[in-house]
Every structure is written in structure tokens, then in C-alpha cells.
Amino acid sequence: MAPIIIGLIVYIVYLTGSQSSAATIAFELACFFIFLWGTKRSSETVIDEINNSTWDFQRQSSISPWAMTWGKLIGSTLYSWYGTAICLLLYSLLRTNTSHDFSGQILTSSLSISQELSLLLLGGLFSQAIALLLSIQVLSQIRREKTNKTFRYFLAAFIIGAFTTNFCFNALKGYDQQISWHGYAFALGPFALTSLILFLGWAIIGLQRSFCKELQYQNIPWIWAGFNIFCMIYFSGLTSFQDFQFENLHFPELETIQQQLANAPLYTALFSAQLLTYFSLFTDDLSLIRYKHFFSRIKEHNTIESLQQLPWWTISFTLTVIAGLIAMIKQQGVIFEKFSPTIFILTSIFFLLRDIELIHYFNFSKNPKKALSTAVLYLFLLYMLLPLLFSALHLNSLLPLFLPSWGQNTLLAFIGIVVQLGLLSALCYKRWQENLEKAKTVIKTSL
Amino acid sequence: MDCYPTMIGVNNLSFEYPGKRALNGISFSILPNTITALVGPNGAGKTTLLRCMAALENPMLGTIKMDNWDTVRYPRKVHETCSYLSDFFGLYDDLTVMQSLKFFAWSHGCITNTDSLVEEAARRLDIWEYKDVAASKLSRGLRQRLAIAQTIMHKPKILLLDEPASGLDPQARFNLSKLLLSLQKEGMTLIVSSHILAELEDYSTHMIVLDEGKMIKHCALTEYQGPLQDIVILKVEMTEDAQKYAELLKSIPQVTLKSTEKNVAIIDFKGKQNEQKELLKTLIEKQIPVYSIQEQKQRMQDVYLNIAKETHPDKKSKE
């Protein structure tokens, strides 16, 4: 039915509009199949298996992680690719056989058909890979549920995939635009396309590793470490302004501003590592059981298996601290307009540590299913509502209690965050002890 | 024990769910070609134990070896060696019986002779006549049979079945018993978990009793000739009232008199099968008018209830 329906829609537009509008609708239908349908199917494929209790059969099969990666990524979205192929065939035919100007129409450009189709397919695959990747990160937590929903993974992947593809289309259109990356100039279009391919590669490697984990292979998370370092290098390269010149401008702080701009890549690297720490906190398994496994392996002096159980956030957080230390050393003594980079970096790292403890506290609860949503709610309260309330009450001097300080009220900032850290450490420890006591009680009862 | 090859070795296994220790220091070994009944009340840890053995969950402490493959270090080898059917299994509803079986054969790497494997598995489970029917259209019992067929498709060495008879009618249960016995004969080692002891009784050679995450008992049930079998129940038939010879029977060191009824005495005999001829000789020497000695299968229900009584003397058995 798909070819008939697609053909009819395009034909109706052709009859009522023009050949160029028919080509545009064919292109938009392809986008629908790739970014909406395909991404949705991709986000559902493994979760549906969990809901239908068929996933354990697949976990026990002899399918390799790579075969499963491609099977789930391409196989589950096969029908949407079929629809896409029909749409793109029509689009190619209509574009080839028209002399109409496509300017001003959605997503049409001066790009060649092959460029457009390649970019669309890469972008679609990226979107679908992200949806699948996000959905399988939570499997260990939802394995026993029967009514898992996937909309959030679909939505996140759709936004990331569609935005990236659109950015690449625009970048390729502006062939003469340049981008500076770590001081080297590149043409924007090929740079964007290369970036898309690289991130697609990481997504596929991430899928393979995730399927390895599902198939019970034990891996040391060096791929995650590699991805963190890649992101820190990649994104910091986009903010390298060391050659930036303020022409004909002379004011006392110019030198400090230039120094700050030169250090921008370090801040970006730090920020990337911080973001990845949050990402790992929201996707990796942070249950008490995982930590018990981890500490058991350490007790057994089993280094390899200890590293296999290592929570991802420890890697990202270590990189955050390293980036922070380098930035602090490089900017020692620098103060610009009361802004102290050292204090800002230190307090932001402490706040990240507080959030790590907070998220763990909820994950150590009796009902860890709601840990993430509760943590998000508390973080929203701590970073948004309370600062807004204190601002509204003209108590700006107390804001360092809730937001990283950049030099204002330093003493309060440090006392505040140290108290929060101490409190959360005590609460986490209490939950850990409660769990141990409970386990001991169970043992005694059973004896 | 060492002279017997172990098919499954579980050593000091512990497993936890958040806030609950599901398994606590379990150790046992299972010999090849046996059918072990895994019994225990709800929440005893039966399913968790099976999932750990199937390398679907990693134990917190301890090791499991399935056909000498460690489940943590070589999970894929364990997946090749053993097959696990969950109590809450699912099927691909859009696929027909034939397609489902083919899919499972392929996914287990059985690329050649797929058709014959499919037919063999389907015929064993009496679902060949439904080969073109979609899984969604099958009754509960037929779905169960299809799931079992999928599980034995690649002929694993070890089969772990969690409540396999639920949803089956009496005839299908009887056929399942026959199937499990034939799989055992072919060399497979099976562990079957169930609440229904009567159904396990038909085919089990051994029994493991779990309660609150601990192993309470691991014993042999039948004439199975293995190292676990050091006590057998014997039915001694006499030409006279057995009660008259009760004291004489009690005087034999390896014998514990369990009961007498008319001309029959039921005794526990501590010794291997080849020592039974010595027992017969002793009975004759003591002038007990014996004309037959038969090994009696322990009734699983009795064993289980005795264990439950010993474990929880203050309360009635949970099942």
C-alpha cells in the first residue's frame, strides 16, 4: 500500500501545485519516514521486546553484538526505509526532470541530489541510532516492567537528529563559510558532514557496547572514556579564539579579555565533561547492587572485573576535575571585574559533586524506579526555583548557596556547599547502612 | 564426589535485588543426565537462581559453572550450552509456529538442516499440525508448547525450565513428562522449577529445596545411581506379619524401620545398591521370612513436607 499512498499524495500535489512542490512534498515525506516513523520504531524495538517478554530469548541466542546492532538499527526500521526509498526515488525523478528554481522551499537548495540524499540518510541513521541507544541504556532498570514507554527517547533523538541534519544542510549550502577548529580553518559544509559521520560512528560503537552489556559481555568502559575525551577535544576546538583580534580597540581590560578568550577551549572542555557526567548519572545503573558488585570485586582484588563494574560517572567526573585543575592553574591569580575563574571552577566542581550525591541518594532509596524523576525535580528546585525566589526577595548575597560562585560572597559559597556535601554524604551513607542491615536481617531470618 | 563429572556447579552464590537478598550462599553440584526439581515457596529465589544459571543475571558473590563454563566470564558459551524458559515468556505473535521455530533455529546458529530441526521440535511438542497458525492465535497450552519447542530447538546440554507445565492440560502435562524423560535419556541435564510437586514427581531424579534464598535440601529421589544416593527406601515384603519382625529389622545397623503394614515393612537403608545383596543375606540369616525387596521412590511431597516441618517447626508448610 505504501507506494500507492505515497504516489497518490505526490501526484495530487503535482496536479494542484507544481513539479517543484511535488518534489518538496516527496522530500518531506522522506523526512517523515526517516525522522518520525523510523526514529519512533527504533526507540521501540528493544523496549517492545522487554514489554512482550521476548528479550531474554534474544539475549540467549548466538547473535553477536555487532549483528544485533545492525539488525536492530536497520531491521526494526526496515519499513520506514522502504517508505523513504520510494519518496526519495520520486524526489529524484521530479528534481531531475524540472528546470524550476527550488529556492525558497523547505530543505531544497543548491546541493546536488546525491549530496542531499547522503546527508538525509546519514542524519536519519544518526537520529535512529540515538533513539535506540537511549532506549537500551535503561534496560537494566526496567527489565521486570511490562508497560515501558519510549516517547521520551524518541523525542530526544528526533530533536537531536533533526537539528543536526538541518544544521548540516545549511552548512553544506554555504560552501564559502569557514569554521575555525583548534585554530585551523575548515570549510563549514565538509566539517559539519565529517562531524555528523564521527558522531554517527560513536553512536554505533555505543550501540555495540550496549548490546555487549545486554548479552552479558563484561567490558571495561574505555569506550566511554574515549568518547568523553573526544567530546572534550571536539567541542573545545569550536571555541578556540586565541587568534581573535580586537581591531582598533584599546581599553585597560583588553589583555585580560584576550587571556580569557584564549582559555575558552579549557572552559568548553570542562563544561563538556560536566555535561557528560550528568548524562552518565542519568543513564548508567547507579543502584546499590551495582556498587556492591563493584566493592565485592575490589575486595577480591579482581582489578579487571572491578574496572568492568566501574560507574561511568567516575570517568567523566575525573576528567572534569582534570580539566578544572588545568584551567585553574592556567588562570591562577586572574580576576576580571570581580570574576574569579578559580573560585568559579572550584565551586562548580563542588556543585557537580553535590548533584552526584543527590542523584545517588535517590537511587539508593527503596523505590529507585522514581529516582531519576525525583532527582530532576530536586535539581530544578535547587538551580531554578530557590535562586529565583531569593532574587525576588532581594537576597542576592545568598545566591552562592544555590549556584556556583564566581567570586561573590566566597566564604558563604564554600561553607554552603561543604555543608550540603556533608549532609548528602551522611544521608547516602545512612541509606547504604540501612540496606546492609536489611540484607543481614534477611540472612538471619533465613538461617 | 570428584570422580563424578559435574554438569552444573554452584559455589557460594549470593544475589541481591534492591533491599532484598534473593539468594544467600547457595552451593550445590548437579550431575549430567539428571532431572532436578527446584521447589520452594513463592519468593524463595527459584527464578533468580535459574536466571543466574542461564547467565542472564550476574551473581553478587560466588560462581556458577555450567558444563565447566563460568557464567560471568563466558556468558555466551553458557548461552550456547544451556537454554532457559522463563515462567513469563513471550512469543512473536505475528509469526506462525513454523516461522517462530525457524527464527529461533537461525538465531541459535542452526543454519543447515533448519527444516528438519523445526519439524522434529514441533512434532515432539505435538504442534506440527499448527505450523501455519500465528502464535497470537494459539491457546495458552499451545503457546507453552511452542515456547518449550523453541527452547529445545538447538539441543542444549542443559535445560532450565521455570514452571513449564503452567497452562497445560493433563494430557499435555503427561506428554511434557514424557518429553523431559526422553530429553534426559538423550543426555540432557534438566532443572525444572514448579509449585506442583505431583507433576515433578513423575520425572525428577533429584530435588533442591529453596527457602528464603537459602538451599534447605539437595537430595536424590529415585534409584538414580549417583553419589548423592546414600540412603534408599526399601519395601520389604514378607510371608508373615511384618510387625513381628520389627525389632529384628531395627537391630540391623544400616537399617532404620520407617513403618510396617500387614506383611510389608518400609525401611531406610544406608548403603549403595550393590550392598543390598548383603542386606538380603542378613535378613535371611536373621530368619525374617522375606520374599521380596524393592526400592521405593521417595515421595517428593513427603520429602518436601518433612523439610518444611524441620525448617519452620512453628508454622505449617507454606505450600
Short mmCIF file of C-alpha atoms in Angstrom, two decimals, chain A residues 49 52-54 56-63 143-144 215-218 289 292-293 296-297 300 302 305 435 438-439 442-443 445-447, chain B residues 16-19 21 24 51 55-60 72-73 75-76 79 83-85 88-92 103-104 107-109 150 212 214:
data_model
loop_
_atom_site.label_atom_id
_atom_site.label_comp_id
_atom_site.label_asym_id
_atom_site.label_seq_id
_atom_site.Cartn_x
_atom_site.Cartn_y
_atom_site.Cartn_z
CA GLU A 49 10.80 -6.98 23.36
CA ASN A 52 6.49 -8.70 25.37
CA SER A 53 8.96 -10.80 27.44
CA THR A 54 10.84 -11.96 24.36
CA ASP A 56 15.55 -12.96 27.22
CA PHE A 57 15.24 -15.32 24.25
CA GLN A 58 17.33 -12.93 22.16
CA ARG A 59 19.86 -12.45 24.95
CA GLN A 60 20.37 -16.21 24.98
CA SER A 61 20.73 -16.52 21.22
CA SER A 62 24.04 -16.77 19.42
CA ILE A 63 23.53 -13.41 17.68
CA ARG A 143 13.73 -5.35 32.80
CA ARG A 144 10.89 -6.51 35.03
CA LEU A 215 24.47 -10.12 26.12
CA GLN A 216 26.42 -10.25 29.40
CA TYR A 217 29.84 -9.50 27.95
CA GLN A 218 31.93 -7.75 30.57
CA ILE A 289 23.58 -3.58 43.92
CA LYS A 292 28.02 -3.87 45.99
CA HIS A 293 29.24 -5.77 42.91
CA SER A 296 32.96 -7.11 46.12
CA ARG A 297 35.26 -7.27 43.11
CA GLU A 300 38.56 -9.92 45.80
CA ASN A 302 39.95 -8.58 40.92
CA GLU A 305 36.18 -7.10 37.00
CA ASN A 435 20.42 -1.62 53.07
CA LYS A 438 18.27 -5.22 55.87
CA ALA A 439 20.36 -7.74 53.96
CA VAL A 442 17.20 -11.38 55.74
CA ILE A 443 20.20 -13.66 56.23
CA THR A 445 15.81 -14.83 59.28
CA SER A 446 16.66 -17.38 56.66
CA LEU A 447 19.14 -19.05 58.98
CA GLU B 16 20.55 -9.22 45.76
CA TYR B 17 17.73 -7.07 44.50
CA PRO B 18 17.43 -3.56 45.95
CA GLY B 19 16.56 -4.12 49.61
CA ARG B 21 18.84 -10.71 49.31
CA ASN B 24 22.25 -16.38 50.06
CA ARG B 51 18.34 -16.74 35.69
CA ALA B 55 23.87 -16.25 32.58
CA LEU B 56 21.10 -13.69 32.35
CA GLU B 57 22.00 -12.14 35.72
CA ASN B 58 25.41 -11.78 37.30
CA PRO B 59 25.73 -13.04 40.86
CA MET B 60 26.87 -10.61 43.50
CA VAL B 72 30.36 -14.39 34.39
CA ARG B 73 33.48 -14.97 32.33
CA PRO B 75 28.28 -15.97 29.33
CA ARG B 76 27.98 -16.65 25.60
CA HIS B 79 24.05 -19.38 26.37
CA SER B 83 18.62 -22.91 27.45
CA TYR B 84 16.25 -21.22 29.85
CA LEU B 85 12.49 -20.86 29.59
CA PHE B 88 6.59 -15.34 31.96
CA PHE B 89 7.83 -15.94 28.45
CA GLY B 90 6.63 -14.11 25.38
CA LEU B 91 6.22 -15.14 21.77
CA TYR B 92 6.43 -13.26 18.50
CA PHE B 103 13.71 -17.81 13.70
CA PHE B 104 14.92 -19.47 16.88
CA SER B 107 19.24 -17.10 15.95
CA HIS B 108 21.00 -20.03 17.61
CA GLY B 109 23.20 -20.51 14.60
CA GLN B 150 11.84 -23.05 20.83
CA GLU B 212 14.12 -17.51 51.65
CA LYS B 214 18.85 -20.46 51.09
#
